[in-house]
């Protein structure tokens, strides 16, 4: 469940979404008089603007979830950066192999399985050491098929991390909780 905080300044047209900034904006002395403005009609316009912003933000979250975020995380971590090179190298060899032998798809299927499993398992220090050892052996031998086979054996029985999937955006679930006029 998401909670969004937005403050729309009707005078300037600016939108605040940081809770601290919102509280700073609305704070005033206890003895200050309240003045209720006469622009209630604008509430619906402002609400529509905020709903659009929330939908855009939600779509970005969905998009990020769909991309290979695990590969990005692995590539940014210094200890596991070699995995990006490993994946790139095998995919390059596989592409060349499939160009020469397009009917032999078994290696592609095998690699897809290994790649997805590799990106789903938790890469502990020990697992990274083992993968690094396999990578070094491959660099010496150049046998990419052997590397795929070894990785298949290595990844057998490992459980994938579970990730909660973001449900599709539903504007009907959005509720305007509070409208407050600050003057």
Short mmCIF file of C-alpha atoms in Angstrom, two decimals:
data_model
loop_
_atom_site.label_atom_id
_atom_site.label_comp_id
_atom_site.label_asym_id
_atom_site.label_seq_id
_atom_site.Cartn_x
_atom_site.Cartn_y
_atom_site.Cartn_z
CA UNK A 1 0.00 0.00 0.00
CA UNK A 2 1.29 3.44 -0.88
CA UNK A 3 0.65 6.70 0.94
CA UNK A 4 1.19 9.93 -0.96
CA UNK A 5 1.34 13.37 0.58
CA UNK A 6 0.78 16.33 -1.72
CA UNK A 7 0.24 20.00 -1.03
CA UNK A 8 -0.85 22.19 -3.92
CA UNK A 9 -0.31 25.92 -3.45
CA UNK A 10 -3.18 27.53 -5.34
CA UNK A 11 -1.41 30.90 -5.42
CA UNK A 12 1.86 29.75 -6.97
CA UNK A 13 0.70 26.46 -8.55
CA UNK A 14 3.59 24.59 -6.93
CA UNK A 15 3.24 21.08 -5.57
CA UNK A 16 4.98 19.83 -2.44
CA UNK A 17 5.29 16.11 -1.73
CA UNK A 18 7.86 16.08 1.07
CA UNK A 19 6.12 15.76 4.46
CA UNK A 20 8.58 18.07 6.22
CA UNK A 21 8.14 20.76 3.58
CA UNK A 22 4.36 20.40 3.84
CA UNK A 23 4.40 20.76 7.62
CA UNK A 24 6.73 23.78 7.37
CA UNK A 25 4.37 25.32 4.83
CA UNK A 26 1.21 24.85 6.91
CA UNK A 27 2.65 25.76 10.32
CA UNK A 28 1.37 29.01 11.78
CA UNK A 29 0.72 30.66 15.12
CA UNK A 30 -2.23 29.31 17.13
CA UNK A 31 -3.90 32.71 17.25
CA UNK A 32 -3.81 33.24 13.48
CA UNK A 33 -7.27 33.61 11.92
CA UNK A 34 -8.48 31.21 9.28
CA UNK A 35 -9.96 32.53 6.09
CA UNK A 36 -11.93 30.14 3.92
CA UNK A 37 -11.40 30.99 0.26
CA UNK A 38 -14.08 30.95 -2.40
CA UNK A 39 -12.38 28.68 -4.91
CA UNK A 40 -13.81 25.28 -3.99
CA UNK A 41 -14.22 24.47 -7.69
CA UNK A 42 -10.45 24.27 -8.10
CA UNK A 43 -10.30 21.28 -5.73
CA UNK A 44 -11.36 18.94 -8.53
CA UNK A 45 -8.83 20.38 -10.97
CA UNK A 46 -6.05 20.05 -8.41
CA UNK A 47 -7.19 16.53 -7.51
CA UNK A 48 -6.97 15.55 -11.18
CA UNK A 49 -3.42 16.95 -11.41
CA UNK A 50 -2.36 15.01 -8.32
CA UNK A 51 -4.00 11.78 -9.55
CA UNK A 52 -2.06 12.12 -12.82
CA UNK A 53 1.21 12.59 -10.90
CA UNK A 54 0.51 9.53 -8.77
CA UNK A 55 -0.32 7.47 -11.86
CA UNK A 56 2.94 8.57 -13.54
CA UNK A 57 4.92 7.66 -10.43
CA UNK A 58 3.19 4.29 -10.24
CA UNK A 59 3.89 3.58 -13.92
CA UNK A 60 7.57 4.34 -13.30
CA UNK A 61 7.59 1.85 -10.42
CA UNK A 62 5.96 -0.78 -12.63
CA UNK A 63 8.49 -0.10 -15.38
CA UNK A 64 11.41 -0.42 -12.97
CA UNK A 65 10.05 -3.73 -11.75
CA UNK A 66 9.81 -5.06 -15.30
CA UNK A 67 13.39 -4.18 -16.23
CA UNK A 68 16.22 -6.42 -15.23
CA UNK A 69 16.76 -4.64 -11.92
CA UNK A 70 18.71 -7.53 -10.50
CA UNK A 71 21.29 -7.27 -13.27
CA UNK A 72 21.62 -3.54 -12.58
CA UNK A 73 22.11 -4.26 -8.86
CA UNK A 74 24.70 -6.93 -9.61
CA UNK A 75 26.58 -4.64 -11.99
CA UNK A 76 26.69 -1.83 -9.44
CA UNK A 77 28.07 -4.04 -6.65
CA UNK A 78 31.86 -4.27 -6.95
CA UNK A 79 32.07 -7.85 -5.68
CA UNK A 80 29.61 -9.19 -8.26
CA UNK A 81 30.41 -6.99 -11.25
CA UNK A 82 32.12 -9.89 -13.03
CA UNK A 83 28.71 -11.55 -13.43
CA UNK A 84 27.71 -8.85 -15.89
CA UNK A 85 30.80 -9.68 -17.95
CA UNK A 86 30.05 -13.39 -17.64
CA UNK A 87 26.50 -12.90 -18.91
CA UNK A 88 27.61 -10.63 -21.75
CA UNK A 89 30.33 -13.05 -22.86
CA UNK A 90 28.08 -16.11 -22.87
CA UNK A 91 25.34 -14.26 -24.74
CA UNK A 92 27.87 -13.15 -27.34
CA UNK A 93 29.09 -16.73 -27.86
CA UNK A 94 25.53 -18.01 -27.90
CA UNK A 95 24.49 -15.45 -30.52
CA UNK A 96 27.41 -16.47 -32.76
CA UNK A 97 26.61 -20.14 -32.23
CA UNK A 98 22.93 -19.67 -33.11
CA UNK A 99 23.93 -17.70 -36.19
CA UNK A 100 25.99 -20.69 -37.39
CA UNK A 101 23.57 -23.39 -36.12
CA UNK A 102 20.08 -21.82 -35.95
CA UNK A 103 18.30 -25.15 -35.50
CA UNK A 104 20.18 -26.02 -32.29
CA UNK A 105 18.16 -24.13 -29.68
CA UNK A 106 18.96 -26.39 -26.71
CA UNK A 107 21.90 -24.19 -25.61
CA UNK A 108 19.74 -21.10 -25.78
CA UNK A 109 17.06 -22.73 -23.61
CA UNK A 110 19.68 -23.97 -21.19
CA UNK A 111 21.29 -20.53 -20.96
CA UNK A 112 17.94 -18.77 -20.45
CA UNK A 113 17.25 -21.09 -17.54
CA UNK A 114 20.71 -20.53 -16.02
CA UNK A 115 20.57 -16.76 -16.53
CA UNK A 116 17.16 -16.33 -14.93
CA UNK A 117 18.14 -18.58 -12.01
CA UNK A 118 21.42 -16.66 -11.58
CA UNK A 119 19.54 -13.37 -11.34
CA UNK A 120 16.97 -14.80 -8.91
CA UNK A 121 19.19 -16.46 -6.30
CA UNK A 122 20.78 -14.67 -3.41
CA UNK A 123 24.46 -14.22 -4.19
CA UNK A 124 26.26 -14.89 -0.93
CA UNK A 125 29.99 -14.47 -0.53
CA UNK A 126 30.58 -18.21 -0.93
CA UNK A 127 28.41 -18.43 -4.04
CA UNK A 128 30.23 -15.48 -5.58
CA UNK A 129 33.57 -17.20 -4.86
CA UNK A 130 32.37 -20.36 -6.60
CA UNK A 131 31.05 -18.38 -9.58
CA UNK A 132 34.32 -16.45 -9.79
CA UNK A 133 36.21 -19.76 -9.81
CA UNK A 134 33.99 -21.03 -12.67
CA UNK A 135 34.57 -17.75 -14.53
CA UNK A 136 38.38 -18.04 -14.16
CA UNK A 137 38.29 -21.65 -15.40
CA UNK A 138 36.27 -20.52 -18.40
CA UNK A 139 38.77 -17.73 -19.14
CA UNK A 140 41.54 -20.35 -19.27
CA UNK A 141 39.65 -22.90 -21.36
CA UNK A 142 37.28 -20.75 -23.45
CA UNK A 143 34.63 -23.48 -23.28
CA UNK A 144 31.40 -21.49 -22.93
CA UNK A 145 29.23 -24.61 -23.20
CA UNK A 146 31.15 -26.13 -20.31
CA UNK A 147 30.60 -22.94 -18.30
CA UNK A 148 26.84 -23.15 -18.89
CA UNK A 149 26.85 -26.82 -17.81
CA UNK A 150 28.88 -26.05 -14.68
CA UNK A 151 26.61 -23.14 -13.79
CA UNK A 152 23.56 -25.37 -14.27
CA UNK A 153 24.99 -27.86 -11.80
CA UNK A 154 26.01 -25.08 -9.42
CA UNK A 155 22.56 -23.45 -9.45
CA UNK A 156 20.61 -26.71 -9.11
CA UNK A 157 18.59 -26.79 -5.91
CA UNK A 158 19.07 -23.12 -5.06
CA UNK A 159 15.90 -21.31 -4.14
CA UNK A 160 14.99 -18.05 -5.80
CA UNK A 161 14.29 -14.95 -3.75
CA UNK A 162 10.62 -14.11 -3.74
CA UNK A 163 9.58 -10.64 -4.82
CA UNK A 164 6.22 -9.05 -4.28
CA UNK A 165 4.75 -8.04 -7.60
CA UNK A 166 3.26 -4.58 -7.95
CA UNK A 167 -0.39 -4.87 -8.98
CA UNK A 168 -1.49 -2.83 -12.03
CA UNK A 169 -2.53 0.76 -11.42
CA UNK A 170 -6.17 1.20 -10.45
CA UNK A 171 -7.32 4.82 -10.17
CA UNK A 172 -10.46 3.69 -8.36
CA UNK A 173 -8.36 2.74 -5.35
CA UNK A 174 -7.12 6.30 -4.91
CA UNK A 175 -8.90 8.21 -2.20
CA UNK A 176 -8.70 11.89 -1.48
CA UNK A 177 -8.31 11.75 2.27
CA UNK A 178 -8.13 15.41 3.22
CA UNK A 179 -8.75 18.75 1.64
CA UNK A 180 -7.63 21.62 3.79
CA UNK A 181 -7.48 25.27 2.95
CA UNK A 182 -4.51 27.05 4.41
CA UNK A 183 -4.69 30.78 4.36
#
